[in-house]
Amino acid sequence: MAADNTHSVAFTGHRKERILQESGNNPCILGQIQLSIIEQVETLYKQGCRTFYNGMAEGFDLLAASAVIACRWKYEDIRLIAVVPFRNQSARYEPLDKIQYRTLLGQADKVIVLSEYYFRGCFHRRNDYLINKADTVVAYHDGIFKGGTFYTIKKAQQANKAIINLFKKSAL
């Protein structure tokens, strides 16, 4: 049997507020990003990737998890692994995002909860877990050198992981 991280992908990207702020609060950007993710997932699937790890944060992560689930219609052996930093992660999500989060957790092939409770550093721990499991990282990073997405990309670079950044100013 192949190792758990053979042909695997992790996602990292900005929260919804930051994505919307960068687009002038144009909600259409979320649909454009999701289409880009679906295209990228299909490309990676054709290259042999079957397992997709997701940190389940509001924004890019939920878009990416939805994209993986959408691709299941075409690729039945695609796997979504939800990596939850702490059990009550969605407590502060907007109501619709909470529903989407619960729905996606229910559709995931596996849910890994790293801690029962929030603790300082739990998001970094989740991001480190994602990087350790993945060969490739699909990101949505605006190039600003701060925040969890920057941290994760930096760690992925240090680990010599392939990084695909879907952020494009021209799409905004």
PDB file of C-alpha atoms in Angstrom:
ATOM      1  CA  MET A   1       0.000   0.000   0.000  1.00  0.00           C
ATOM      2  CA  ALA A   2       1.263   3.482  -0.864  1.00  0.00           C
ATOM      3  CA  ALA A   3       2.281   5.985   1.781  1.00  0.00           C
ATOM      4  CA  ASP A   4      -0.448   8.334   3.027  1.00  0.00           C
ATOM      5  CA  ASN A   5       1.111  11.367   1.332  1.00  0.00           C
ATOM      6  CA  THR A   6       1.756   9.800  -2.084  1.00  0.00           C
ATOM      7  CA  HIS A   7       0.121  11.979  -4.694  1.00  0.00           C
ATOM      8  CA  SER A   8      -1.576  14.138  -2.082  1.00  0.00           C
ATOM      9  CA  VAL A   9      -2.503  17.796  -2.033  1.00  0.00           C
ATOM     10  CA  ALA A  10      -3.131  20.330   0.737  1.00  0.00           C
ATOM     11  CA  PHE A  11      -4.939  23.637   0.454  1.00  0.00           C
ATOM     12  CA  THR A  12      -4.078  26.957   2.067  1.00  0.00           C
ATOM     13  CA  GLY A  13      -5.606  30.334   1.446  1.00  0.00           C
ATOM     14  CA  HIS A  14      -7.119  33.453   2.863  1.00  0.00           C
ATOM     15  CA  ARG A  15     -10.252  33.822   4.889  1.00  0.00           C
ATOM     16  CA  LYS A  16     -13.355  35.113   3.141  1.00  0.00           C
ATOM     17  CA  GLU A  17     -13.078  38.645   4.561  1.00  0.00           C
ATOM     18  CA  ARG A  18      -9.571  39.118   3.156  1.00  0.00           C
ATOM     19  CA  ILE A  19     -10.527  37.689  -0.241  1.00  0.00           C
ATOM     20  CA  LEU A  20     -13.553  39.978  -0.476  1.00  0.00           C
ATOM     21  CA  GLN A  21     -11.570  42.994   0.718  1.00  0.00           C
ATOM     22  CA  GLU A  22      -8.980  42.405  -2.022  1.00  0.00           C
ATOM     23  CA  SER A  23     -11.733  42.243  -4.657  1.00  0.00           C
ATOM     24  CA  GLY A  24     -13.510  45.438  -3.648  1.00  0.00           C
ATOM     25  CA  ASN A  25     -16.137  43.326  -1.839  1.00  0.00           C
ATOM     26  CA  ASN A  26     -17.254  41.693  -5.082  1.00  0.00           C
ATOM     27  CA  PRO A  27     -18.838  38.359  -4.037  1.00  0.00           C
ATOM     28  CA  CYS A  28     -18.463  37.027  -7.601  1.00  0.00           C
ATOM     29  CA  ILE A  29     -14.768  36.506  -6.862  1.00  0.00           C
ATOM     30  CA  LEU A  30     -15.668  33.537  -4.637  1.00  0.00           C
ATOM     31  CA  GLY A  31     -17.314  31.725  -7.563  1.00  0.00           C
ATOM     32  CA  GLN A  32     -14.355  32.530  -9.823  1.00  0.00           C
ATOM     33  CA  ILE A  33     -11.947  31.144  -7.231  1.00  0.00           C
ATOM     34  CA  GLN A  34     -14.013  27.983  -6.822  1.00  0.00           C
ATOM     35  CA  LEU A  35     -13.976  27.398 -10.589  1.00  0.00           C
ATOM     36  CA  SER A  36     -10.192  27.839 -10.574  1.00  0.00           C
ATOM     37  CA  ILE A  37      -9.915  25.308  -7.755  1.00  0.00           C
ATOM     38  CA  ILE A  38     -12.084  22.780  -9.617  1.00  0.00           C
ATOM     39  CA  GLU A  39      -9.887  23.156 -12.718  1.00  0.00           C
ATOM     40  CA  GLN A  40      -6.758  22.691 -10.595  1.00  0.00           C
ATOM     41  CA  VAL A  41      -8.167  19.652  -8.781  1.00  0.00           C
ATOM     42  CA  GLU A  42      -9.001  18.057 -12.144  1.00  0.00           C
ATOM     43  CA  THR A  43      -5.485  18.773 -13.427  1.00  0.00           C
ATOM     44  CA  LEU A  44      -3.912  17.293 -10.299  1.00  0.00           C
ATOM     45  CA  TYR A  45      -6.216  14.281 -10.452  1.00  0.00           C
ATOM     46  CA  LYS A  46      -5.039  13.593 -14.005  1.00  0.00           C
ATOM     47  CA  GLN A  47      -1.470  13.743 -12.647  1.00  0.00           C
ATOM     48  CA  GLY A  48      -2.267  11.036 -10.111  1.00  0.00           C
ATOM     49  CA  CYS A  49      -3.388  13.008  -7.053  1.00  0.00           C
ATOM     50  CA  ARG A  50      -6.249  11.328  -5.229  1.00  0.00           C
ATOM     51  CA  THR A  51      -6.098  12.623  -1.639  1.00  0.00           C
ATOM     52  CA  PHE A  52      -6.812  16.265  -0.800  1.00  0.00           C
ATOM     53  CA  TYR A  53      -6.185  17.615   2.720  1.00  0.00           C
ATOM     54  CA  ASN A  54      -8.176  20.639   3.840  1.00  0.00           C
ATOM     55  CA  GLY A  55      -7.957  22.775   7.003  1.00  0.00           C
ATOM     56  CA  MET A  56     -11.655  23.735   6.836  1.00  0.00           C
ATOM     57  CA  ALA A  57     -11.182  27.467   7.528  1.00  0.00           C
ATOM     58  CA  GLU A  58     -13.761  29.968   6.344  1.00  0.00           C
ATOM     59  CA  GLY A  59     -13.006  31.267   2.863  1.00  0.00           C
ATOM     60  CA  PHE A  60     -10.583  29.520   0.520  1.00  0.00           C
ATOM     61  CA  ASP A  61     -10.538  26.254   2.489  1.00  0.00           C
ATOM     62  CA  LEU A  62     -14.313  25.794   2.329  1.00  0.00           C
ATOM     63  CA  LEU A  63     -14.287  26.709  -1.378  1.00  0.00           C
ATOM     64  CA  ALA A  64     -11.576  24.099  -1.937  1.00  0.00           C
ATOM     65  CA  ALA A  65     -13.382  21.404   0.058  1.00  0.00           C
ATOM     66  CA  SER A  66     -16.550  22.079  -1.959  1.00  0.00           C
ATOM     67  CA  ALA A  67     -14.531  21.850  -5.172  1.00  0.00           C
ATOM     68  CA  VAL A  68     -13.131  18.441  -4.215  1.00  0.00           C
ATOM     69  CA  ILE A  69     -16.637  17.193  -3.401  1.00  0.00           C
ATOM     70  CA  ALA A  70     -17.912  18.585  -6.730  1.00  0.00           C
ATOM     71  CA  CYS A  71     -15.174  16.670  -8.553  1.00  0.00           C
ATOM     72  CA  ARG A  72     -16.451  13.424  -7.048  1.00  0.00           C
ATOM     73  CA  TRP A  73     -19.226  13.416  -9.644  1.00  0.00           C
ATOM     74  CA  LYS A  74     -16.558  12.729 -12.239  1.00  0.00           C
ATOM     75  CA  TYR A  75     -13.811  11.066 -10.186  1.00  0.00           C
ATOM     76  CA  GLU A  76     -15.272   8.628  -7.671  1.00  0.00           C
ATOM     77  CA  ASP A  77     -11.926   7.734  -6.048  1.00  0.00           C
ATOM     78  CA  ILE A  78     -11.033  11.291  -5.042  1.00  0.00           C
ATOM     79  CA  ARG A  79     -10.658  11.670  -1.249  1.00  0.00           C
ATOM     80  CA  LEU A  80     -11.246  14.679   0.991  1.00  0.00           C
ATOM     81  CA  ILE A  81      -9.486  14.624   4.365  1.00  0.00           C
ATOM     82  CA  ALA A  82     -10.716  17.384   6.703  1.00  0.00           C
ATOM     83  CA  VAL A  83      -8.057  18.461   9.195  1.00  0.00           C
ATOM     84  CA  VAL A  84      -9.768  20.361  11.999  1.00  0.00           C
ATOM     85  CA  PRO A  85      -7.462  22.293  14.360  1.00  0.00           C
ATOM     86  CA  PHE A  86      -9.900  22.078  17.295  1.00  0.00           C
ATOM     87  CA  ARG A  87     -13.355  20.609  17.712  1.00  0.00           C
ATOM     88  CA  ASN A  88     -15.389  23.850  17.812  1.00  0.00           C
ATOM     89  CA  GLN A  89     -13.587  25.482  14.873  1.00  0.00           C
ATOM     90  CA  SER A  90     -16.737  26.841  13.223  1.00  0.00           C
ATOM     91  CA  ALA A  91     -18.173  28.532  16.334  1.00  0.00           C
ATOM     92  CA  ARG A  92     -17.522  32.047  14.967  1.00  0.00           C
ATOM     93  CA  TYR A  93     -18.339  31.337  11.320  1.00  0.00           C
ATOM     94  CA  GLU A  94     -21.223  33.131   9.652  1.00  0.00           C
ATOM     95  CA  PRO A  95     -24.445  31.038   9.733  1.00  0.00           C
ATOM     96  CA  LEU A  96     -24.282  29.937   6.080  1.00  0.00           C
ATOM     97  CA  ASP A  97     -20.604  29.053   6.425  1.00  0.00           C
ATOM     98  CA  LYS A  98     -21.434  26.948   9.507  1.00  0.00           C
ATOM     99  CA  ILE A  99     -23.955  24.980   7.458  1.00  0.00           C
ATOM    100  CA  GLN A 100     -21.457  24.512   4.636  1.00  0.00           C
ATOM    101  CA  TYR A 101     -18.766  23.463   7.139  1.00  0.00           C
ATOM    102  CA  ARG A 102     -20.999  20.814   8.746  1.00  0.00           C
ATOM    103  CA  THR A 103     -22.127  19.558   5.340  1.00  0.00           C
ATOM    104  CA  LEU A 104     -18.549  19.251   4.096  1.00  0.00           C
ATOM    105  CA  LEU A 105     -17.418  17.472   7.266  1.00  0.00           C
ATOM    106  CA  GLY A 106     -20.224  14.993   6.678  1.00  0.00           C
ATOM    107  CA  GLN A 107     -19.042  14.428   3.099  1.00  0.00           C
ATOM    108  CA  ALA A 108     -15.346  14.117   3.953  1.00  0.00           C
ATOM    109  CA  ASP A 109     -13.792  10.676   3.673  1.00  0.00           C
ATOM    110  CA  LYS A 110     -11.999  11.248   6.952  1.00  0.00           C
ATOM    111  CA  VAL A 111     -12.102  13.950   9.643  1.00  0.00           C
ATOM    112  CA  ILE A 112      -9.005  14.452  11.758  1.00  0.00           C
ATOM    113  CA  VAL A 113      -9.511  16.610  14.857  1.00  0.00           C
ATOM    114  CA  LEU A 114      -6.114  17.678  16.175  1.00  0.00           C
ATOM    115  CA  SER A 115      -7.334  19.052  19.537  1.00  0.00           C
ATOM    116  CA  GLU A 116     -10.535  19.026  21.545  1.00  0.00           C
ATOM    117  CA  TYR A 117     -10.003  22.691  22.497  1.00  0.00           C
ATOM    118  CA  TYR A 118      -8.594  25.879  21.022  1.00  0.00           C
ATOM    119  CA  PHE A 119      -5.067  26.724  22.110  1.00  0.00           C
ATOM    120  CA  ARG A 120      -2.607  29.344  20.985  1.00  0.00           C
ATOM    121  CA  GLY A 121      -0.747  27.860  18.038  1.00  0.00           C
ATOM    122  CA  CYS A 122      -3.426  25.323  17.073  1.00  0.00           C
ATOM    123  CA  PHE A 123      -3.765  26.803  13.569  1.00  0.00           C
ATOM    124  CA  HIS A 124       0.007  26.552  13.020  1.00  0.00           C
ATOM    125  CA  ARG A 125      -0.158  22.944  14.201  1.00  0.00           C
ATOM    126  CA  ARG A 126      -2.942  22.270  11.682  1.00  0.00           C
ATOM    127  CA  ASN A 127      -0.968  23.965   8.897  1.00  0.00           C
ATOM    128  CA  ASP A 128       2.155  21.951   9.758  1.00  0.00           C
ATOM    129  CA  TYR A 129       0.074  18.762   9.611  1.00  0.00           C
ATOM    130  CA  LEU A 130      -1.212  19.711   6.159  1.00  0.00           C
ATOM    131  CA  ILE A 131       2.306  20.378   4.853  1.00  0.00           C
ATOM    132  CA  ASN A 132       3.630  17.121   6.299  1.00  0.00           C
ATOM    133  CA  LYS A 133       0.916  15.115   4.528  1.00  0.00           C
ATOM    134  CA  ALA A 134       1.040  16.761   1.098  1.00  0.00           C
ATOM    135  CA  ASP A 135       3.291  16.547  -1.926  1.00  0.00           C
ATOM    136  CA  THR A 136       1.682  19.618  -3.487  1.00  0.00           C
ATOM    137  CA  VAL A 137       0.119  22.733  -1.956  1.00  0.00           C
ATOM    138  CA  VAL A 138      -2.642  24.627  -3.757  1.00  0.00           C
ATOM    139  CA  ALA A 139      -2.763  28.150  -2.357  1.00  0.00           C
ATOM    140  CA  TYR A 140      -4.598  31.407  -2.671  1.00  0.00           C
ATOM    141  CA  HIS A 141      -1.999  33.882  -1.424  1.00  0.00           C
ATOM    142  CA  ASP A 142      -1.882  37.586  -2.205  1.00  0.00           C
ATOM    143  CA  GLY A 143       1.875  37.853  -1.616  1.00  0.00           C
ATOM    144  CA  ILE A 144       1.643  39.731   1.693  1.00  0.00           C
ATOM    145  CA  PHE A 145       4.188  38.407   4.175  1.00  0.00           C
ATOM    146  CA  LYS A 146       1.884  37.885   7.156  1.00  0.00           C
ATOM    147  CA  GLY A 147      -0.848  35.541   8.287  1.00  0.00           C
ATOM    148  CA  GLY A 148      -1.510  31.828   8.300  1.00  0.00           C
ATOM    149  CA  THR A 149      -1.396  31.398   4.527  1.00  0.00           C
ATOM    150  CA  PHE A 150       2.028  33.050   4.365  1.00  0.00           C
ATOM    151  CA  TYR A 151       3.203  30.835   7.259  1.00  0.00           C
ATOM    152  CA  THR A 152       2.010  27.707   5.445  1.00  0.00           C
ATOM    153  CA  ILE A 153       3.573  28.670   2.111  1.00  0.00           C
ATOM    154  CA  LYS A 154       6.860  29.463   3.832  1.00  0.00           C
ATOM    155  CA  LYS A 155       6.807  26.051   5.557  1.00  0.00           C
ATOM    156  CA  ALA A 156       5.954  24.343   2.257  1.00  0.00           C
ATOM    157  CA  GLN A 157       8.882  26.098   0.554  1.00  0.00           C
ATOM    158  CA  GLN A 158      11.224  25.007   3.350  1.00  0.00           C
ATOM    159  CA  ALA A 159      10.000  21.415   2.878  1.00  0.00           C
ATOM    160  CA  ASN A 160      10.512  21.641  -0.918  1.00  0.00           C
ATOM    161  CA  LYS A 161       6.834  21.050  -1.669  1.00  0.00           C
ATOM    162  CA  ALA A 162       5.369  22.019  -5.027  1.00  0.00           C
ATOM    163  CA  ILE A 163       3.229  25.164  -4.620  1.00  0.00           C
ATOM    164  CA  ILE A 164       0.487  26.278  -6.999  1.00  0.00           C
ATOM    165  CA  ASN A 165      -0.798  29.770  -6.220  1.00  0.00           C
ATOM    166  CA  LEU A 166      -4.222  30.506  -7.721  1.00  0.00           C
ATOM    167  CA  PHE A 167      -4.159  34.178  -6.729  1.00  0.00           C
ATOM    168  CA  LYS A 168      -4.224  36.440  -9.757  1.00  0.00           C
ATOM    169  CA  LYS A 169      -4.703  40.171  -9.521  1.00  0.00           C
ATOM    170  CA  SER A 170      -6.055  40.173 -13.086  1.00  0.00           C
ATOM    171  CA  ALA A 171      -9.014  38.021 -12.010  1.00  0.00           C
ATOM    172  CA  LEU A 172     -10.201  40.652  -9.563  1.00  0.00           C
TER     173      LEU A 172
END
